[in-house]
mmCIF file of C-alpha atoms in Angstrom:
data_model
loop_
_atom_site.group_PDB
_atom_site.id
_atom_site.type_symbol
_atom_site.label_atom_id
_atom_site.label_comp_id
_atom_site.label_asym_id
_atom_site.label_seq_id
_atom_site.Cartn_x
_atom_site.Cartn_y
_atom_site.Cartn_z
ATOM 1 C CA MET A 1055 133.449 278.076 125.957
ATOM 2 C CA THR A 1056 133.666 281.599 124.572
ATOM 3 C CA THR A 1057 130.503 283.319 123.372
ATOM 4 C CA ARG A 1058 129.662 286.669 121.892
ATOM 5 C CA THR A 1059 126.081 287.659 122.569
ATOM 6 C CA PRO A 1060 123.764 288.790 119.760
ATOM 7 C CA TRP A 1061 124.857 292.031 118.179
ATOM 8 C CA ARG A 1062 123.176 295.329 118.755
ATOM 9 C CA PRO A 1063 122.916 297.712 115.831
ATOM 10 C CA THR A 1064 126.209 299.553 115.344
ATOM 11 C CA ALA A 1065 127.778 301.625 112.616
ATOM 12 C CA LEU A 1066 129.069 299.151 110.070
ATOM 13 C CA LEU A 1067 132.721 298.417 110.556
ATOM 14 C CA ALA A 1068 134.398 301.663 109.475
ATOM 15 C CA GLY A 1069 137.931 302.056 110.691
ATOM 16 C CA LEU A 1070 138.392 298.701 112.461
ATOM 17 C CA VAL A 1071 142.045 297.725 112.270
ATOM 18 C CA LEU A 1072 142.731 294.040 111.674
ATOM 19 C CA LEU A 1073 145.635 292.465 113.454
ATOM 20 C CA THR A 1074 144.937 288.799 112.867
ATOM 21 C CA ALA A 1075 144.158 286.069 110.363
ATOM 22 C CA ALA A 1076 141.908 285.903 107.361
ATOM 23 C CA CYS A 1077 142.432 282.430 106.202
ATOM 24 C CA GLY A 1078 142.503 278.623 106.757
ATOM 25 C CA GLY A 1079 143.246 275.457 104.467
ATOM 26 C CA THR A 1080 142.615 272.164 102.502
ATOM 27 C CA THR A 1081 142.988 268.567 103.635
ATOM 28 C CA LYS A 1082 141.809 265.774 101.362
ATOM 29 C CA SER A 1083 141.352 262.661 103.512
ATOM 30 C CA ASP A 1084 138.084 260.720 103.807
ATOM 31 C CA VAL A 1085 136.052 263.223 101.799
ATOM 32 C CA ALA A 1086 134.332 260.499 99.797
ATOM 33 C CA LYS A 1087 133.425 258.616 102.975
ATOM 34 C CA GLN A 1088 132.000 261.763 104.554
ATOM 35 C CA GLN A 1089 129.992 262.587 101.430
ATOM 36 C CA SER A 1090 128.334 259.197 101.560
ATOM 37 C CA SER A 1091 127.207 259.853 105.140
ATOM 38 C CA ALA A 1092 125.601 263.227 104.391
ATOM 39 C CA PRO A 1093 121.884 263.591 105.150
ATOM 40 C CA ALA A 1094 119.609 263.113 102.178
ATOM 41 C CA ALA A 1095 118.634 266.323 100.435
ATOM 42 C CA SER A 1096 115.133 267.613 101.115
ATOM 43 C CA SER A 1097 112.561 266.391 98.626
ATOM 44 C CA ALA A 1098 110.794 269.767 98.791
ATOM 45 C CA PRO A 1099 111.657 271.863 95.732
ATOM 46 C CA ALA A 1100 113.304 275.233 96.261
ATOM 47 C CA ASP A 1101 111.047 278.229 95.713
ATOM 48 C CA PRO A 1102 113.024 281.340 94.694
ATOM 49 C CA ASN A 1103 109.902 283.446 95.294
ATOM 50 C CA ALA A 1104 109.376 282.278 98.871
ATOM 51 C CA PRO A 1105 109.573 285.182 101.340
ATOM 52 C CA LEU A 1106 112.436 285.243 103.824
ATOM 53 C CA LYS A 1107 111.184 283.954 107.147
ATOM 54 C CA GLN A 1108 111.098 286.395 110.034
ATOM 55 C CA GLY A 1109 112.898 285.723 113.308
ATOM 56 C CA LEU A 1110 115.480 283.329 111.896
ATOM 57 C CA LYS A 1111 118.188 282.390 114.395
ATOM 58 C CA ILE A 1112 121.595 282.354 112.707
ATOM 59 C CA ALA A 1113 124.792 281.433 114.566
ATOM 60 C CA PHE A 1114 128.216 282.404 113.231
ATOM 61 C CA LEU A 1115 131.009 280.011 114.210
ATOM 62 C CA PRO A 1116 134.362 281.495 113.130
ATOM 63 C CA LYS A 1117 137.754 279.904 113.584
ATOM 64 C CA GLN A 1118 138.448 282.240 116.493
ATOM 65 C CA VAL A 1119 136.152 284.708 118.244
ATOM 66 C CA ASN A 1120 139.096 286.919 119.230
ATOM 67 C CA ASN A 1121 140.140 287.354 115.590
ATOM 68 C CA PRO A 1122 139.336 290.868 114.297
ATOM 69 C CA TYR A 1123 138.991 289.598 110.724
ATOM 70 C CA PHE A 1124 136.080 287.427 111.800
ATOM 71 C CA THR A 1125 134.660 290.218 113.936
ATOM 72 C CA ILE A 1126 134.334 292.279 110.766
ATOM 73 C CA ALA A 1127 132.915 289.378 108.747
ATOM 74 C CA ASP A 1128 130.438 288.338 111.433
ATOM 75 C CA ASP A 1129 129.330 291.904 112.120
ATOM 76 C CA GLY A 1130 128.589 292.099 108.387
ATOM 77 C CA GLY A 1131 126.462 288.991 108.829
ATOM 78 C CA ALA A 1132 124.673 290.557 111.775
ATOM 79 C CA ALA A 1133 123.911 293.668 109.731
ATOM 80 C CA ALA A 1134 122.327 291.449 107.081
ATOM 81 C CA ALA A 1135 120.274 289.581 109.699
ATOM 82 C CA LYS A 1136 118.931 292.876 110.998
ATOM 83 C CA GLU A 1137 117.818 293.759 107.469
ATOM 84 C CA PHE A 1138 115.783 290.588 106.986
ATOM 85 C CA GLY A 1139 114.389 290.461 110.524
ATOM 86 C CA GLY A 1140 116.604 287.728 111.894
ATOM 87 C CA GLU A 1141 118.759 287.316 114.981
ATOM 88 C CA ALA A 1142 122.493 286.689 114.714
ATOM 89 C CA LYS A 1143 125.059 285.688 117.284
ATOM 90 C CA GLU A 1144 128.715 284.674 117.215
ATOM 91 C CA VAL A 1145 130.095 281.775 119.236
ATOM 92 C CA GLY A 1146 133.363 279.909 119.018
ATOM 93 C CA PRO A 1147 136.767 278.967 120.374
ATOM 94 C CA SER A 1148 139.569 281.344 121.250
ATOM 95 C CA GLU A 1149 142.131 279.063 119.580
ATOM 96 C CA ALA A 1150 141.980 277.723 116.030
ATOM 97 C CA SER A 1151 142.575 274.000 116.577
ATOM 98 C CA ALA A 1152 141.137 271.265 114.362
ATOM 99 C CA SER A 1153 138.415 269.987 116.701
ATOM 100 C CA SER A 1154 137.777 273.123 118.766
ATOM 101 C CA GLN A 1155 134.509 273.945 116.975
ATOM 102 C CA VAL A 1156 132.763 270.615 117.552
ATOM 103 C CA SER A 1157 131.406 271.353 121.037
ATOM 104 C CA TYR A 1158 129.918 274.627 119.786
ATOM 105 C CA ILE A 1159 128.112 272.851 116.954
ATOM 106 C CA ASN A 1160 126.637 270.383 119.441
ATOM 107 C CA THR A 1161 125.386 273.245 121.615
ATOM 108 C CA LEU A 1162 123.868 275.039 118.626
ATOM 109 C CA ILE A 1163 121.983 271.863 117.724
ATOM 110 C CA GLN A 1164 120.521 271.776 121.239
ATOM 111 C CA GLN A 1165 119.568 275.444 120.905
ATOM 112 C CA LYS A 1166 117.695 274.655 117.656
ATOM 113 C CA GLN A 1167 119.320 277.348 115.571
ATOM 114 C CA ASP A 1168 117.862 277.807 112.099
ATOM 115 C CA ALA A 1169 121.308 278.058 110.498
ATOM 116 C CA ILE A 1170 124.981 277.694 111.346
ATOM 117 C CA VAL A 1171 127.530 279.746 109.384
ATOM 118 C CA ILE A 1172 130.994 278.254 109.936
ATOM 119 C CA SER A 1173 134.575 278.961 108.909
ATOM 120 C CA ALA A 1174 136.162 275.557 109.401
ATOM 121 C CA ASN A 1175 139.456 275.152 111.208
ATOM 122 C CA ASP A 1176 139.645 271.691 109.649
ATOM 123 C CA PRO A 1177 137.466 270.570 106.733
ATOM 124 C CA ASN A 1178 136.908 267.059 108.068
ATOM 125 C CA ALA A 1179 136.912 267.275 111.867
ATOM 126 C CA VAL A 1180 133.621 269.217 111.985
ATOM 127 C CA VAL A 1181 131.700 267.059 109.500
ATOM 128 C CA PRO A 1182 130.197 264.477 111.920
ATOM 129 C CA ALA A 1183 128.785 267.246 114.137
ATOM 130 C CA LEU A 1184 127.540 269.250 111.147
ATOM 131 C CA THR A 1185 125.925 266.097 109.751
ATOM 132 C CA ARG A 1186 123.952 265.835 112.979
ATOM 133 C CA ALA A 1187 122.986 269.494 112.655
ATOM 134 C CA ARG A 1188 121.733 268.962 109.108
ATOM 135 C CA ALA A 1189 119.789 265.878 110.173
ATOM 136 C CA ALA A 1190 118.112 268.078 112.816
ATOM 137 C CA GLY A 1191 116.953 270.474 110.102
ATOM 138 C CA ILE A 1192 119.610 273.137 110.623
ATOM 139 C CA LYS A 1193 120.950 274.734 107.446
ATOM 140 C CA VAL A 1194 124.744 274.949 107.241
ATOM 141 C CA VAL A 1195 126.729 277.557 105.332
ATOM 142 C CA SER A 1196 130.521 277.544 105.293
ATOM 143 C CA TYR A 1197 132.364 280.788 104.632
ATOM 144 C CA ASP A 1198 136.034 281.818 104.356
ATOM 145 C CA SER A 1199 137.263 278.235 104.921
ATOM 146 C CA ASP A 1200 135.171 275.347 103.618
ATOM 147 C CA THR A 1201 134.172 272.075 105.199
ATOM 148 C CA ALA A 1202 134.104 268.822 103.273
ATOM 149 C CA PRO A 1203 130.943 268.985 101.109
ATOM 150 C CA ALA A 1204 129.077 266.544 103.350
ATOM 151 C CA GLY A 1205 129.162 269.090 106.158
ATOM 152 C CA ARG A 1206 127.263 271.953 104.548
ATOM 153 C CA HIS A 1207 124.639 273.017 102.037
ATOM 154 C CA VAL A 1208 126.481 276.010 100.568
ATOM 155 C CA PHE A 1209 130.024 277.400 100.650
ATOM 156 C CA VAL A 1210 130.311 281.191 100.382
ATOM 157 C CA ASN A 1211 133.764 281.664 98.922
ATOM 158 C CA GLN A 1212 135.474 285.024 99.273
ATOM 159 C CA ALA A 1213 137.050 284.733 95.831
ATOM 160 C CA SER A 1214 137.930 282.010 93.391
ATOM 161 C CA ALA A 1215 140.642 279.849 94.936
ATOM 162 C CA GLU A 1216 142.327 279.729 91.568
ATOM 163 C CA ASP A 1217 142.202 283.512 91.164
ATOM 164 C CA LEU A 1218 143.749 284.020 94.586
ATOM 165 C CA GLY A 1219 146.511 281.452 94.186
ATOM 166 C CA ARG A 1220 147.545 282.568 90.726
ATOM 167 C CA THR A 1221 147.256 286.329 91.267
ATOM 168 C CA GLU A 1222 149.461 286.228 94.343
ATOM 169 C CA VAL A 1223 152.214 284.610 92.285
ATOM 170 C CA GLN A 1224 151.620 287.159 89.533
ATOM 171 C CA LEU A 1225 151.824 290.070 91.973
ATOM 172 C CA LEU A 1226 155.098 288.854 93.441
ATOM 173 C CA ALA A 1227 156.583 287.984 90.038
ATOM 174 C CA GLU A 1228 156.033 291.544 88.819
ATOM 175 C CA GLN A 1229 157.860 292.883 91.866
ATOM 176 C CA ILE A 1230 160.906 290.610 91.587
ATOM 177 C CA GLY A 1231 161.235 290.652 87.810
ATOM 178 C CA HIS A 1232 160.148 287.011 87.461
ATOM 179 C CA LYS A 1233 163.455 285.895 88.958
ATOM 180 C CA GLY A 1234 164.677 284.511 92.290
ATOM 181 C CA LYS A 1235 163.882 282.288 95.244
ATOM 182 C CA ILE A 1236 160.504 282.712 96.938
ATOM 183 C CA ALA A 1237 158.767 281.314 100.013
ATOM 184 C CA VAL A 1238 155.223 281.027 101.307
ATOM 185 C CA LEU A 1239 154.307 281.907 104.896
ATOM 186 C CA SER A 1240 151.005 280.099 105.481
ATOM 187 C CA ALA A 1241 148.660 279.657 108.443
ATOM 188 C CA THR A 1242 148.237 276.086 109.719
ATOM 189 C CA PRO A 1243 149.340 272.977 107.782
ATOM 190 C CA ASN A 1244 145.750 271.675 107.528
ATOM 191 C CA ALA A 1245 144.008 274.972 106.705
ATOM 192 C CA THR A 1246 141.480 274.389 103.913
ATOM 193 C CA ASN A 1247 141.759 277.556 101.863
ATOM 194 C CA GLN A 1248 145.491 278.039 102.452
ATOM 195 C CA ASN A 1249 146.392 274.666 100.974
ATOM 196 C CA THR A 1250 144.070 275.134 98.012
ATOM 197 C CA TRP A 1251 145.618 278.519 97.216
ATOM 198 C CA ILE A 1252 149.126 277.117 97.599
ATOM 199 C CA ASP A 1253 148.296 274.300 95.170
ATOM 200 C CA PHE A 1254 147.313 276.915 92.584
ATOM 201 C CA MET A 1255 150.471 278.920 93.350
ATOM 202 C CA LYS A 1256 152.573 275.842 92.631
ATOM 203 C CA ASP A 1257 150.665 275.199 89.416
ATOM 204 C CA GLU A 1258 151.102 278.813 88.307
ATOM 205 C CA LEU A 1259 154.840 278.559 88.925
ATOM 206 C CA LYS A 1260 155.037 275.710 86.384
ATOM 207 C CA LYS A 1261 154.365 278.167 83.550
ATOM 208 C CA PRO A 1262 157.347 279.147 81.341
ATOM 209 C CA GLU A 1263 157.329 282.780 82.466
ATOM 210 C CA TYR A 1264 158.290 281.673 85.981
ATOM 211 C CA LYS A 1265 161.154 279.374 84.981
ATOM 212 C CA GLU A 1266 163.645 281.562 86.862
ATOM 213 C CA MET A 1267 161.561 281.582 90.046
ATOM 214 C CA GLU A 1268 161.950 278.817 92.646
ATOM 215 C CA LEU A 1269 159.643 278.054 95.582
ATOM 216 C CA VAL A 1270 162.104 276.984 98.272
ATOM 217 C CA LYS A 1271 159.912 276.693 101.352
ATOM 218 C CA VAL A 1272 156.342 276.699 102.680
ATOM 219 C CA ALA A 1273 156.505 277.810 106.317
ATOM 220 C CA TYR A 1274 153.647 277.787 108.842
ATOM 221 C CA GLY A 1275 152.994 280.521 111.375
ATOM 222 C CA ASN A 1276 149.831 278.832 112.704
ATOM 223 C CA ASP A 1277 147.973 282.163 112.423
ATOM 224 C CA GLU A 1278 149.896 283.348 115.484
ATOM 225 C CA ASP A 1279 151.623 286.711 115.331
ATOM 226 C CA GLN A 1280 154.821 285.811 117.170
ATOM 227 C CA LYS A 1281 155.283 282.455 115.430
ATOM 228 C CA SER A 1282 154.717 284.090 112.042
ATOM 229 C CA PHE A 1283 157.284 286.756 112.945
ATOM 230 C CA THR A 1284 159.771 284.050 113.989
ATOM 231 C CA GLU A 1285 159.109 282.000 110.848
ATOM 232 C CA THR A 1286 159.851 285.068 108.707
ATOM 233 C CA GLN A 1287 163.129 285.520 110.527
ATOM 234 C CA GLY A 1288 163.904 281.828 110.004
ATOM 235 C CA LEU A 1289 163.189 282.005 106.282
ATOM 236 C CA LEU A 1290 165.667 284.827 105.826
ATOM 237 C CA ARG A 1291 168.320 283.109 107.904
ATOM 238 C CA SER A 1292 167.945 279.932 105.851
ATOM 239 C CA TYR A 1293 167.695 281.763 102.519
ATOM 240 C CA PRO A 1294 169.553 285.078 102.767
ATOM 241 C CA ASP A 1295 169.169 285.486 98.990
ATOM 242 C CA LEU A 1296 165.370 285.169 99.155
ATOM 243 C CA ALA A 1297 163.681 287.465 96.647
ATOM 244 C CA GLY A 1298 160.125 287.417 97.957
ATOM 245 C CA ILE A 1299 157.499 286.033 100.318
ATOM 246 C CA ILE A 1300 153.803 285.337 99.768
ATOM 247 C CA SER A 1301 151.707 285.214 102.937
ATOM 248 C CA PRO A 1302 148.040 284.366 102.222
ATOM 249 C CA THR A 1303 146.915 285.117 105.788
ATOM 250 C CA THR A 1304 146.377 288.471 107.460
ATOM 251 C CA VAL A 1305 148.274 287.402 110.567
ATOM 252 C CA GLY A 1306 151.238 286.175 108.550
ATOM 253 C CA ILE A 1307 151.581 289.147 106.220
ATOM 254 C CA ALA A 1308 151.359 291.641 109.105
ATOM 255 C CA ALA A 1309 153.996 289.793 111.128
ATOM 256 C CA ALA A 1310 156.271 289.416 108.102
ATOM 257 C CA ALA A 1311 155.880 293.117 107.274
ATOM 258 C CA ARG A 1312 156.754 294.073 110.834
ATOM 259 C CA TYR A 1313 159.936 291.996 110.690
ATOM 260 C CA LEU A 1314 160.992 293.236 107.250
ATOM 261 C CA SER A 1315 160.270 296.894 108.026
ATOM 262 C CA ASP A 1316 162.887 296.913 110.767
ATOM 263 C CA SER A 1317 165.515 294.810 109.006
ATOM 264 C CA PRO A 1318 168.169 295.225 106.297
ATOM 265 C CA TYR A 1319 165.819 293.273 103.995
ATOM 266 C CA LYS A 1320 163.268 296.097 103.827
ATOM 267 C CA GLY A 1321 162.571 296.926 100.189
ATOM 268 C CA LYS A 1322 164.882 294.139 99.029
ATOM 269 C CA VAL A 1323 162.756 291.121 99.918
ATOM 270 C CA LYS A 1324 159.338 291.707 98.393
ATOM 271 C CA LEU A 1325 156.224 290.771 100.366
ATOM 272 C CA THR A 1326 152.673 290.206 99.161
ATOM 273 C CA GLY A 1327 149.655 288.144 100.162
ATOM 274 C CA LEU A 1328 146.310 288.745 101.838
ATOM 275 C CA GLY A 1329 145.830 291.607 104.284
ATOM 276 C CA THR A 1330 143.561 294.521 105.089
ATOM 277 C CA PRO A 1331 144.160 298.157 104.092
ATOM 278 C CA ASN A 1332 144.125 299.556 107.635
ATOM 279 C CA GLN A 1333 146.426 296.809 108.868
ATOM 280 C CA LEU A 1334 149.059 297.259 106.159
ATOM 281 C CA LYS A 1335 148.736 300.920 105.161
ATOM 282 C CA LYS A 1336 151.850 302.024 107.052
ATOM 283 C CA PHE A 1337 153.907 299.221 105.466
ATOM 284 C CA VAL A 1338 152.767 300.207 101.993
ATOM 285 C CA LYS A 1339 153.633 303.841 102.646
ATOM 286 C CA ASP A 1340 157.081 303.072 104.084
ATOM 287 C CA GLY A 1341 158.016 300.804 101.159
ATOM 288 C CA THR A 1342 157.928 297.444 102.957
ATOM 289 C CA ILE A 1343 155.028 296.252 100.755
ATOM 290 C CA GLU A 1344 154.343 297.288 97.163
ATOM 291 C CA ALA A 1345 150.988 295.572 96.624
ATOM 292 C CA PHE A 1346 148.712 292.985 98.269
ATOM 293 C CA GLU A 1347 145.120 291.842 97.884
ATOM 294 C CA LEU A 1348 141.955 290.914 99.751
ATOM 295 C CA TRP A 1349 138.166 290.949 99.564
ATOM 296 C CA ASN A 1350 135.882 292.939 101.891
ATOM 297 C CA PRO A 1351 135.303 290.645 104.907
ATOM 298 C CA ALA A 1352 132.138 292.535 105.898
ATOM 299 C CA ASP A 1353 130.616 291.677 102.515
ATOM 300 C CA LEU A 1354 131.652 288.044 102.968
ATOM 301 C CA GLY A 1355 129.728 287.749 106.238
ATOM 302 C CA TYR A 1356 126.816 289.717 104.794
ATOM 303 C CA LEU A 1357 126.508 287.351 101.820
ATOM 304 C CA ALA A 1358 126.840 284.261 104.048
ATOM 305 C CA SER A 1359 124.006 285.541 106.246
ATOM 306 C CA TYR A 1360 121.683 286.026 103.288
ATOM 307 C CA ALA A 1361 122.634 282.578 101.944
ATOM 308 C CA ALA A 1362 121.736 281.054 105.315
ATOM 309 C CA ALA A 1363 118.396 282.891 105.320
ATOM 310 C CA ALA A 1364 117.645 281.772 101.756
ATOM 311 C CA LEU A 1365 118.315 278.158 102.736
ATOM 312 C CA ALA A 1366 116.258 278.361 105.926
ATOM 313 C CA SER A 1367 113.382 279.997 104.025
ATOM 314 C CA GLY A 1368 113.340 277.415 101.234
ATOM 315 C CA GLN A 1369 114.437 279.819 98.492
ATOM 316 C CA ILE A 1370 117.409 277.583 97.699
ATOM 317 C CA SER A 1371 118.553 274.084 98.609
ATOM 318 C CA GLY A 1372 122.201 274.402 97.591
ATOM 319 C CA ALA A 1373 121.743 272.958 94.108
ATOM 320 C CA GLU A 1374 123.726 274.362 91.196
ATOM 321 C CA GLY A 1375 121.929 277.094 89.270
ATOM 322 C CA GLU A 1376 119.648 278.277 92.079
ATOM 323 C CA LYS A 1377 119.467 282.041 92.597
ATOM 324 C CA PHE A 1378 118.855 284.237 95.626
ATOM 325 C CA LYS A 1379 119.042 287.925 96.489
ATOM 326 C CA ALA A 1380 121.562 289.227 99.003
ATOM 327 C CA GLY A 1381 120.364 292.693 99.927
ATOM 328 C CA LYS A 1382 122.659 295.492 98.779
ATOM 329 C CA LEU A 1383 125.013 292.996 97.058
ATOM 330 C CA GLY A 1384 122.378 291.949 94.543
ATOM 331 C CA GLU A 1385 121.572 288.537 93.111
ATOM 332 C CA TYR A 1386 123.820 285.488 93.397
ATOM 333 C CA THR A 1387 123.791 282.075 91.760
ATOM 334 C CA VAL A 1388 124.784 278.811 93.435
ATOM 335 C CA GLY A 1389 127.590 277.235 91.438
ATOM 336 C CA ALA A 1390 129.041 273.758 91.190
ATOM 337 C CA LYS A 1391 129.392 271.865 94.477
ATOM 338 C CA GLY A 1392 127.252 274.450 96.258
ATOM 339 C CA GLU A 1393 129.751 277.282 95.905
ATOM 340 C CA VAL A 1394 128.653 280.926 95.944
ATOM 341 C CA LEU A 1395 131.400 283.320 94.885
ATOM 342 C CA LEU A 1396 131.588 286.774 96.484
ATOM 343 C CA GLY A 1397 133.722 288.248 93.670
ATOM 344 C CA LYS A 1398 137.237 289.010 92.525
ATOM 345 C CA PRO A 1399 139.830 290.262 95.038
ATOM 346 C CA THR A 1400 140.978 293.871 95.127
ATOM 347 C CA VAL A 1401 144.672 294.760 94.768
ATOM 348 C CA PHE A 1402 145.829 297.467 97.190
ATOM 349 C CA ASN A 1403 148.890 299.662 96.605
ATOM 350 C CA LYS A 1404 150.207 303.153 97.363
ATOM 351 C CA GLU A 1405 147.943 304.711 94.731
ATOM 352 C CA ASN A 1406 144.611 303.445 96.105
ATOM 353 C CA ILE A 1407 145.052 302.330 99.705
ATOM 354 C CA ASP A 1408 143.827 305.601 101.235
ATOM 355 C CA LYS A 1409 140.454 305.069 99.555
ATOM 356 C CA PHE A 1410 139.671 302.061 101.799
ATOM 357 C CA ASP A 1411 138.849 301.939 105.499
ATOM 358 C CA PHE A 1412 138.561 298.414 106.904
#
């Protein structure tokens, strides 16, 4: 079991280069069954004026503890915890398999954490353990990659799934003149957010303006650098006339960029998706990538930490319309199905990429 001990105060995240994944995806089985087994909501009404409790113990459970994307996000959460007088720690597996997080949840229940903040490797596999956590009085916040609704109180979403799916198609379409064969290089086949975004990509492609674009393949790099690199190579061998690739995962887009930058396809096959400025800056400047997008992962973890504290302090229960304050980010409102939206993604290109450092 891999554990990162509670953070000590550090300068917040400037200059950390990301080499691995941002994202995970959506399965749809047994959701209704899991919802019916969720613990009953507390009968105590939420009090938006309740003070944040001091000394809250908040555990971050990312998909992978050795993933720099989650290091940035969880360090953002730790910075928030320091602000409101709480204690944060990160625990989790070193590999992003469907059931790898369950044993950590069980341990956190035994440790009587006040809140668990989880990015789910699989939306359904973690629900029974999270249901036990909720029954024990632990508040559960999902971030980055959601669980089935029965597993958590609130989902802190990095950006609207629809915005992300549609804008990635729009970005690529502009680059290829709305014409040609395209492919998607995803993370794992069962990744919650990946599959949701891809569904919106497919729906966007049904619009008349994309009638000359064809999605020929969805490939899976399993959020592993070498497999993503190999899958990119395989896509271009299978479809030598490919016009573009969308990779909605920081591991995938970096691996694809590395392959394209040293191949005859550089500048010819367009690449976009989700990545970080520091990770992709050199590929933007050498012409491998024209534009890509992402949110600030530090802000994502920061917001998730404040959401967890608001839940544990009784300010919110996860019901639609409830409001809470998230430090420097301001006030947020809980939306439908317990979703809290960080904000719209930022598009990075040659003109603005030097202005960002994460």
